CSV table of C-alpha atoms and ligand atoms in Angstrom, one decimal:
chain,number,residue,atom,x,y,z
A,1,UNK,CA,-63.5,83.5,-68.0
A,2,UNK,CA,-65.1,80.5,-66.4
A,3,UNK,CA,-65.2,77.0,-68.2
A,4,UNK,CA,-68.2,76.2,-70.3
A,5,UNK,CA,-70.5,74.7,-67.9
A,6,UNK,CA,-72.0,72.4,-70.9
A,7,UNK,CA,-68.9,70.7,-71.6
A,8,UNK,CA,-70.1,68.1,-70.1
A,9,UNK,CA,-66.9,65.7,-69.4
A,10,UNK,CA,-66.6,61.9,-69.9
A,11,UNK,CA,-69.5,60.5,-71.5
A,12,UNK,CA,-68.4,61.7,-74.8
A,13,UNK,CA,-64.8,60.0,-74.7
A,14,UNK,CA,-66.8,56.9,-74.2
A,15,UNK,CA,-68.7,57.0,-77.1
A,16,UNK,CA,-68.4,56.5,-80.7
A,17,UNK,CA,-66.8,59.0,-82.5
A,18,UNK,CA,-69.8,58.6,-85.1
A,19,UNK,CA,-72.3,58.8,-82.5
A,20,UNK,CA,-74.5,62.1,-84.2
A,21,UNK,CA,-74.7,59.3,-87.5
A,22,UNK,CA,-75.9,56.5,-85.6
A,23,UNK,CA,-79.0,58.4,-83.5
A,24,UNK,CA,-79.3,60.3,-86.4
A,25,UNK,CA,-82.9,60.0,-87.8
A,26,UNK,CA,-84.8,61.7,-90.7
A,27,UNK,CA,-88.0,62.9,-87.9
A,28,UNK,CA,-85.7,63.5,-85.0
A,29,UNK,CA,-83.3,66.4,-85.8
A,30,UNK,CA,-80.9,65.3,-83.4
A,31,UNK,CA,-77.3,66.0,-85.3
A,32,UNK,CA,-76.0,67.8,-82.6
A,33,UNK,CA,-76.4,66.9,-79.3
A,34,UNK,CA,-76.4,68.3,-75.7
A,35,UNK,CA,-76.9,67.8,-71.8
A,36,UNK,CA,-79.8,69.4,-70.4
A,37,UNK,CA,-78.3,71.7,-67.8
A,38,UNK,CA,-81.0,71.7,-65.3
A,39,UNK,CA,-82.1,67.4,-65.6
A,40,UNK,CA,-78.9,66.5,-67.3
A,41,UNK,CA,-80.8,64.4,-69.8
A,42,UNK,CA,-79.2,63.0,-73.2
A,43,UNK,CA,-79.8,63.9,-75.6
A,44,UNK,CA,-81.8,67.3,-76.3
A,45,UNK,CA,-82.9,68.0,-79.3
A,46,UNK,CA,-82.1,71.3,-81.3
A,47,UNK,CA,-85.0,73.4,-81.2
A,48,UNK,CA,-83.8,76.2,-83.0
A,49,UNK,CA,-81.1,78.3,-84.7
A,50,UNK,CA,-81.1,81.9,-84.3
A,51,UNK,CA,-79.1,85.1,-84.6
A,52,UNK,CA,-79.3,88.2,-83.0
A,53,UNK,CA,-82.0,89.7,-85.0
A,54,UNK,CA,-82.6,92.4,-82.2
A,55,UNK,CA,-80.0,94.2,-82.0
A,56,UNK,CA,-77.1,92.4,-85.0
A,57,UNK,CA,-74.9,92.7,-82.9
A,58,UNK,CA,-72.9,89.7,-84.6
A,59,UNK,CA,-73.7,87.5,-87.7
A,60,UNK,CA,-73.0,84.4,-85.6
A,61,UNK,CA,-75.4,82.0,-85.5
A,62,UNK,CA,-76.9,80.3,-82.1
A,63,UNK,CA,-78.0,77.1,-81.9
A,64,UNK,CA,-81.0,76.2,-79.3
A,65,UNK,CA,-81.6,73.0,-77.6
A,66,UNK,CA,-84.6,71.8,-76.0
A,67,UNK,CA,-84.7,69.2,-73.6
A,68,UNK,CA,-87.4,67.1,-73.9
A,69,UNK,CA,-87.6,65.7,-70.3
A,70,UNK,CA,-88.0,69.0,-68.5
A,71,UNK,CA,-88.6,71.7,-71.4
A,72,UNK,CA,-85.3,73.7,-70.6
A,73,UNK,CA,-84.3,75.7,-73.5
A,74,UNK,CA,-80.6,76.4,-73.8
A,75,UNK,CA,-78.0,77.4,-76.2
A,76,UNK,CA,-74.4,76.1,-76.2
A,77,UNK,CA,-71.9,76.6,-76.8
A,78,UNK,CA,-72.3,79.2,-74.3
A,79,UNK,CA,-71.3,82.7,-75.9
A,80,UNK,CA,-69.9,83.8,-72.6
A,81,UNK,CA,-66.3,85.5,-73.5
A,82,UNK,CA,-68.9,88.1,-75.6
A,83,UNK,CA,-70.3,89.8,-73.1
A,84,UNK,CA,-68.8,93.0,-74.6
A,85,UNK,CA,-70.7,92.3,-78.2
A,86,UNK,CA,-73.5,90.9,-77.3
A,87,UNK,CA,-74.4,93.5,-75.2
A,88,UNK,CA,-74.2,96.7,-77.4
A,89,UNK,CA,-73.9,100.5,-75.8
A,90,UNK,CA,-77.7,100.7,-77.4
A,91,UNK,CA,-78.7,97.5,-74.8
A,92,UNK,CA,-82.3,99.2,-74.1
A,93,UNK,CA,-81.1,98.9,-70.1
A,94,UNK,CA,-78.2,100.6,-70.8
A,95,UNK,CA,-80.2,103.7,-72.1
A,96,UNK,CA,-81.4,106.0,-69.9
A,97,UNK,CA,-85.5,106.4,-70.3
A,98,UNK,CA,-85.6,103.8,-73.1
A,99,UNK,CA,-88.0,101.3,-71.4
A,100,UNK,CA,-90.9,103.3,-72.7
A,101,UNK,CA,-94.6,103.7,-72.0
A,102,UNK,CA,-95.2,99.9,-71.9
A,103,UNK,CA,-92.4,98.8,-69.6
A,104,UNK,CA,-93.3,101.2,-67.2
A,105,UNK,CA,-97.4,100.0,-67.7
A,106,UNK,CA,-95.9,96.8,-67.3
A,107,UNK,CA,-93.5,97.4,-64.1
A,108,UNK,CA,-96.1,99.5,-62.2
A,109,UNK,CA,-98.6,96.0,-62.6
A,110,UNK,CA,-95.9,94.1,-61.1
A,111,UNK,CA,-95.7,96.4,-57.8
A,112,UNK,CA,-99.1,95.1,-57.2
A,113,UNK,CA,-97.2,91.7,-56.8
A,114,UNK,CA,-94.6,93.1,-55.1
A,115,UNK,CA,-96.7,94.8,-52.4
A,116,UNK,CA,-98.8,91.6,-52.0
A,117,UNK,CA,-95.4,90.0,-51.0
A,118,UNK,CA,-94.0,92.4,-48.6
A,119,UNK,CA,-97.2,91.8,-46.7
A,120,UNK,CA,-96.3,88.5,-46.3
A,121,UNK,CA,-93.0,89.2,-44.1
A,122,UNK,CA,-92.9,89.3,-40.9
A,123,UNK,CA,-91.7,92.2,-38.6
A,124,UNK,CA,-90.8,95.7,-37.9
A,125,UNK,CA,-87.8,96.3,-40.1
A,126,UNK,CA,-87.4,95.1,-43.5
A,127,UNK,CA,-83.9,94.9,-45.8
A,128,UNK,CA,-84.6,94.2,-49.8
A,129,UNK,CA,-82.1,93.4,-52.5
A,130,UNK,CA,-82.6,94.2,-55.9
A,131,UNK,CA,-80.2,92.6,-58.2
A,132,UNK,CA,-80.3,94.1,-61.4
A,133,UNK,CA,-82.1,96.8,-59.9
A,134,UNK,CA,-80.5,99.4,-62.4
A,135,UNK,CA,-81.6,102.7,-60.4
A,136,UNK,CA,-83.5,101.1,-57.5
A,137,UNK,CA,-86.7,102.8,-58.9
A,138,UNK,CA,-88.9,100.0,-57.8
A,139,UNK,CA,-87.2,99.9,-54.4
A,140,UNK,CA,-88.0,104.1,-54.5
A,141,UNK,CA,-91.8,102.7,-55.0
A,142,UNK,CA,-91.7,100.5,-52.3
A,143,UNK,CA,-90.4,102.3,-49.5
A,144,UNK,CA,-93.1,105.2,-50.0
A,145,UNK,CA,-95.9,102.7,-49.2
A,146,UNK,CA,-94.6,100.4,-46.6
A,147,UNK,CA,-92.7,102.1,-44.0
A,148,UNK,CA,-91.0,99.1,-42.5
A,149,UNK,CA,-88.3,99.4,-44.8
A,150,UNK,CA,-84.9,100.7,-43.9
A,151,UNK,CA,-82.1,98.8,-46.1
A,152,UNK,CA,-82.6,98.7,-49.7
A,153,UNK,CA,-79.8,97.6,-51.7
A,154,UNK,CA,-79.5,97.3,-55.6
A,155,UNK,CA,-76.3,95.2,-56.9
A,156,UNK,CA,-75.9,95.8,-60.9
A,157,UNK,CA,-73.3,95.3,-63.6
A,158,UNK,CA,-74.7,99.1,-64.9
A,159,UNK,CA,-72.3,102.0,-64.1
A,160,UNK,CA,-74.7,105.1,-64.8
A,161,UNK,CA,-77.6,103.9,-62.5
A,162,UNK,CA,-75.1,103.4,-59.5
A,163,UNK,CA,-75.0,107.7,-59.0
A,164,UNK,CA,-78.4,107.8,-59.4
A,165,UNK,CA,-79.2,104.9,-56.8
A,166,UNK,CA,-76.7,106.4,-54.4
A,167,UNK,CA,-78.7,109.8,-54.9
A,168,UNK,CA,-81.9,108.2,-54.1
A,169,UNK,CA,-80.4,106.5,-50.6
A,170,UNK,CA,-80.2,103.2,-51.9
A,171,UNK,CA,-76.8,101.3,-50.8
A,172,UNK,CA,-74.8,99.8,-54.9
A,173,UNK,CA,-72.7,97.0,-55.5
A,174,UNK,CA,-71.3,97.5,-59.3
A,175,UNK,CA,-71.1,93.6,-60.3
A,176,UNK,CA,-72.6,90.6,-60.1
A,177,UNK,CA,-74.4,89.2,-57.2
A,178,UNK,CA,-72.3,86.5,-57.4
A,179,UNK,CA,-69.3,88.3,-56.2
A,180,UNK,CA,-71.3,90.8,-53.7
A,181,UNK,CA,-70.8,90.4,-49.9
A,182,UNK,CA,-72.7,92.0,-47.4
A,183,UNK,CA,-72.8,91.5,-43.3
A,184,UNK,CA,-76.5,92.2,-44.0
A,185,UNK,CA,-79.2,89.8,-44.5
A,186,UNK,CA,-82.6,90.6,-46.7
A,187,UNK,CA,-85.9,89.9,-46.0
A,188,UNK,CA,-87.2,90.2,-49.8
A,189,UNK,CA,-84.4,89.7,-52.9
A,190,UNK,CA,-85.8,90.6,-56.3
A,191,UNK,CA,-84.4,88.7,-59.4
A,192,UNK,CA,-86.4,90.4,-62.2
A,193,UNK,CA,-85.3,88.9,-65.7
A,194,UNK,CA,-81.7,88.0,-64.9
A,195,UNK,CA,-81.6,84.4,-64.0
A,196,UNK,CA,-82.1,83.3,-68.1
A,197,UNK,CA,-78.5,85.7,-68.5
A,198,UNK,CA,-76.2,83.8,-66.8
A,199,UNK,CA,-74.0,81.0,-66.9
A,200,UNK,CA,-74.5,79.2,-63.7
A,201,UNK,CA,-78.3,79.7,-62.7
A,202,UNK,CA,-77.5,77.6,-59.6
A,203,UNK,CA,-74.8,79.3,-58.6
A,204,UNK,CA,-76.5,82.3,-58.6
A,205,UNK,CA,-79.5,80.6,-56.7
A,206,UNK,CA,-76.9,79.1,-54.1
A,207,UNK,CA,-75.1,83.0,-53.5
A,208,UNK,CA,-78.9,84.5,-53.3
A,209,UNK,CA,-79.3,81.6,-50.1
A,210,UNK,CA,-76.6,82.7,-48.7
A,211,UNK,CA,-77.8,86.7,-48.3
A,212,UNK,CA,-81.7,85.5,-47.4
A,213,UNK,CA,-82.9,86.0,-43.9
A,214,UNK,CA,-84.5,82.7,-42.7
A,215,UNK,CA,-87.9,83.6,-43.6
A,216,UNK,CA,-86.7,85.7,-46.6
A,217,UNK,CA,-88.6,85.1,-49.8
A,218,UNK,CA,-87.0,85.6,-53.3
A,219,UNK,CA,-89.3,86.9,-56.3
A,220,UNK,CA,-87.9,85.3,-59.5
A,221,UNK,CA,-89.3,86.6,-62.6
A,222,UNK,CA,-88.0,84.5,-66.1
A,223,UNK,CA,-89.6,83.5,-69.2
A,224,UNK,CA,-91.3,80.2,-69.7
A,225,UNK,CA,-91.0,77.9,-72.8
A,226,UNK,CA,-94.1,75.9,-72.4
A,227,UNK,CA,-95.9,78.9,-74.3
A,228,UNK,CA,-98.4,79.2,-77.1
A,229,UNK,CA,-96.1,82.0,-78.5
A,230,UNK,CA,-92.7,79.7,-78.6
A,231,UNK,CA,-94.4,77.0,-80.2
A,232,UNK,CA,-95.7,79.4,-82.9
A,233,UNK,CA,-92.7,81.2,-83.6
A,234,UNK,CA,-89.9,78.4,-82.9
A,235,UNK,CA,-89.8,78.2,-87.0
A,236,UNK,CA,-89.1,81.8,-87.8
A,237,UNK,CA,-87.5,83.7,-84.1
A,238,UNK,CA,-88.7,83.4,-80.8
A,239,UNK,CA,-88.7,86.5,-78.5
A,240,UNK,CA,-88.3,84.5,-75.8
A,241,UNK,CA,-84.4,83.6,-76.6
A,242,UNK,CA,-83.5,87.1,-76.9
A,243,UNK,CA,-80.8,85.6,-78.8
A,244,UNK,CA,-77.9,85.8,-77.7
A,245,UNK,CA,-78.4,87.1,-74.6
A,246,UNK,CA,-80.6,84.5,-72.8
A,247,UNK,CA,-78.8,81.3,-71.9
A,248,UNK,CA,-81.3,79.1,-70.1
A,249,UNK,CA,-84.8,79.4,-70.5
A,250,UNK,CA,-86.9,77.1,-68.1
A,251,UNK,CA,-90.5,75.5,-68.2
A,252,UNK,CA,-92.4,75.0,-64.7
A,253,UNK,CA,-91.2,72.1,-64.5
A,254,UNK,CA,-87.5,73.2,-64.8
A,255,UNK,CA,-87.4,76.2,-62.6
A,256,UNK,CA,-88.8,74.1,-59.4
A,257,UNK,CA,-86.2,71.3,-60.2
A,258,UNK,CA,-82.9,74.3,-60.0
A,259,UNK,CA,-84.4,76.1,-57.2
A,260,UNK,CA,-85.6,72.7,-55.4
A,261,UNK,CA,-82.1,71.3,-56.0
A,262,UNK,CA,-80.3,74.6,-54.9
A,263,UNK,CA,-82.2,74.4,-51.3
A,264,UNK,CA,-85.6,76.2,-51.7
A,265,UNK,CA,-88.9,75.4,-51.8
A,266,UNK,CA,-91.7,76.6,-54.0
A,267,UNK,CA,-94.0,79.2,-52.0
A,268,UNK,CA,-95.9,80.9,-55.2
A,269,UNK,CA,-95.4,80.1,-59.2
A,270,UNK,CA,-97.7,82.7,-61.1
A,271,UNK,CA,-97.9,82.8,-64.9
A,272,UNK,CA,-97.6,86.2,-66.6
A,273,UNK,CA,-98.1,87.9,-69.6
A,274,UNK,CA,-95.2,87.6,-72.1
A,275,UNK,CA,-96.8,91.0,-74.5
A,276,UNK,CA,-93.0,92.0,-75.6
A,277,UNK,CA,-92.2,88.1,-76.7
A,278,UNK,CA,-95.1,88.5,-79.0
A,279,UNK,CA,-93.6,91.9,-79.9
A,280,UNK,CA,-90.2,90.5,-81.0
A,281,UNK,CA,-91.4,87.5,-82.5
A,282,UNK,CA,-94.1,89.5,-84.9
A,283,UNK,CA,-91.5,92.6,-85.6
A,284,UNK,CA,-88.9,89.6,-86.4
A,285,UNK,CA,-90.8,87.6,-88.4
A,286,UNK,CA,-92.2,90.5,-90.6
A,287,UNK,CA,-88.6,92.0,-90.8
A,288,UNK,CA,-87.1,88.7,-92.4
A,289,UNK,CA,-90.0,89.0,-94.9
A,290,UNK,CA,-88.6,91.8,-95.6
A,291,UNK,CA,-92.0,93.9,-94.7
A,292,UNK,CA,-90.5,96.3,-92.5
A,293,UNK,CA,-86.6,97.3,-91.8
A,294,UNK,CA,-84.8,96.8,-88.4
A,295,UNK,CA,-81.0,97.3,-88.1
A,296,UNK,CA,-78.6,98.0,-86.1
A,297,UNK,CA,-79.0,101.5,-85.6
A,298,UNK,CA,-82.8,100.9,-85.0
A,299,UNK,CA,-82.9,97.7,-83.2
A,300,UNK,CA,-86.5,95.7,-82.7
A,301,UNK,CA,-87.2,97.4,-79.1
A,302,UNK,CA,-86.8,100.6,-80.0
A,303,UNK,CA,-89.1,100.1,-84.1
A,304,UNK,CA,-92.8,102.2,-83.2
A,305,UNK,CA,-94.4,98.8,-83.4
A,306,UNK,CA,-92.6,97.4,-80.6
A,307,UNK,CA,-95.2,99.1,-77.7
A,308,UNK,CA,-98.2,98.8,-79.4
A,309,UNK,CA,-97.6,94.9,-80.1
A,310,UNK,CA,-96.7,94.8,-76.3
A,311,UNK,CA,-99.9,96.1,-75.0
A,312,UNK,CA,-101.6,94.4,-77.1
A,313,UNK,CA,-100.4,90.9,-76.7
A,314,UNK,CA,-100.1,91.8,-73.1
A,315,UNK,CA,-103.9,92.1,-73.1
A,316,UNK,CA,-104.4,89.3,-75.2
A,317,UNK,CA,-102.5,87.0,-72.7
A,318,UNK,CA,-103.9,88.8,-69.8
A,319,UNK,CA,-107.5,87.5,-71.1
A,320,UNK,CA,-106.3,84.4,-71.7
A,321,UNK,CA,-104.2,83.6,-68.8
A,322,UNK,CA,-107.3,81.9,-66.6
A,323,UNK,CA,-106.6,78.7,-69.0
A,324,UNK,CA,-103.6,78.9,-70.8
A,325,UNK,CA,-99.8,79.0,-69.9
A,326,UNK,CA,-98.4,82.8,-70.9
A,327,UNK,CA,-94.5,82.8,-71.5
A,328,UNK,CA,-93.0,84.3,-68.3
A,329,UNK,CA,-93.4,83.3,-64.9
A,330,UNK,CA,-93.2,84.6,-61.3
A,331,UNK,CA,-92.0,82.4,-58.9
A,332,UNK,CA,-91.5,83.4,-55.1
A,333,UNK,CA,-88.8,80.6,-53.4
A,334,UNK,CA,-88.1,80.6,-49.4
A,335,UNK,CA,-85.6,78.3,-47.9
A,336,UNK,CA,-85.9,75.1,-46.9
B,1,ZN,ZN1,-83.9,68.7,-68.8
């Protein structure tokens, strides 16, 4: 297993043991400390302690920092030699035909976006990269309306969806995209929700370079902490950590810092809605008041509630997105 990245080294031989006393202060709950993994700022602030209340898959507890230069939220210590707990055999994206009515509402939306982008590269033959892909059903989608495609690859840690992928013509990788090689170059890489999951976002961003055609474009999507819904339910659980599964959570400001940094620019940054955050945060919140029951047999995703909160508070955010920041963002990236 790789070394904690937020270890940060040095700086906390030098100074005073009783360092969390001294900056300690009644209005600034600053006990514990960390570095800000994306601006490296000292110190962050805690911003919340959670546990797993989707899926109890431990009784640990989490702690959450925010970082009040760039509005990163992360947790640390990193829980990244639990891969195995913290990602139960009911992981919705585990189970076949889980996502539900709403995900799939949600997912067919997003083509639109898709499609838009695909318009926007150049040429007569097209290779896309879907990592995390699962079964390469979006890639499936794509190909029907835009014949210019020929190579479509999906690279995921899931073992079921590779048989069905291969099925469907699409080339697999089973691992990370960190450790996938290819000869082959892609002219579109989608990166749908996995960025917040991982250890070292700009290592990942760095490997994703490195298998982009020059005028490639990467679709990042991620949630965003800058929300109306995070500030609301930082108190009581925010869906948005998917505790303890999401590692780094970025603002705007955050995400154009790591991919800036990494060797991209910014070509598109779209707000979008963030209906299951609502979803988790409501089911969560009402759950710990003991007002309905979730458990580990049942977890939050799968309670009847969870859809109908979805579309809802997708609507609600889709109404209110003209003037207002929604908690997850696209963001398409080219290189520099
Ligand atoms: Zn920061």
């Amino acid at each position: 297993m790789r070394p904690n990245k937020r270890d940060h080294p040095g700086l906390k031989d030098i100074l005073p043991k009783n360092i969390s006393k001294i900056i300690h202060h009644p209005f600034m709950n600053i006990t514990r400390h960390s570095y800000c993994p994306v601006c490296h700022q000292w110190p962050a602030e805690i911003w919340s302690e959670a546990r797993d209340f989707e899926y109890f898959s431990s009784e640990n507890e989490y702690v959450y920092f925010n970082c009040p230069g760039c509005g990163t939220i992360f947790t640390d210590p990193l829980p990244a030699d639990q891969l195995n707990v913290i990602y139960p055999s009911n992981y919705y994206s585990y189970v076949p035909g889980s996502k539900g009515w709403v995900f799939m509402i949600k997912e067919w939306l997003d083509l639109r976006l898709f499609r838009k982008i695909l318009k926007k590269i150049k040429g007569d033959s097209i290779n896309i990269l879907d990592a995390g892909g699962g079964t390469g059903w979006i890639m499936d989608v794509l190909k029907k309306t835009d014949k210019r495609i020929k190579l479509t690859q999906v690279v995921d840690i899931d073992e079921k969806a590779g048989d069905v992928a291969i099925e469907k013509g699409h080339a697999y990788f089973e691992g990370r995209i960190e450790d996938f090689e290819s000869e082959n170059r892609f002219d579109l890489i989608l990166m749908l929700n996995l960025i917040e999951h991982v250890a070292d976002p700009e290592e990942l961003l760095r490997k994703v370079l490195t298998l982009l055609t020059p005028d490639g474009i990467v679709l990042l999507k991620t949630p965003q902490t800058r929300s109306l819904d995070a500030r609301l339910f930082r108190n009581s659980y925010w869906g948005g950590l998917h505790c303890p599964r999401h590692w780094t959570i970025f603002s705007e400001e955050s995400i154009r810092i790591v991919v800036e940094r990494v060797g991209f620019k910014v070509d598109k940054l779209r707000y979008t809605q963030g209906g299951p955050f609502w979803a988790f945060s409501l089911i969560i919140l009402l759950a710990r008041k003991n007002w309905l029951n979730t458990s580990k047999a049942r977890p939050v995703i799968f309670h009847p509630l969870f859809p109908i909160l979805s579309a809802f508070f997708a609507a609600f955010d889709f109404l209110r997105s003209p003037f207002s920041r929604t908690s997850q963002i696209f963001i398409s990236i080219k290189s520099k």
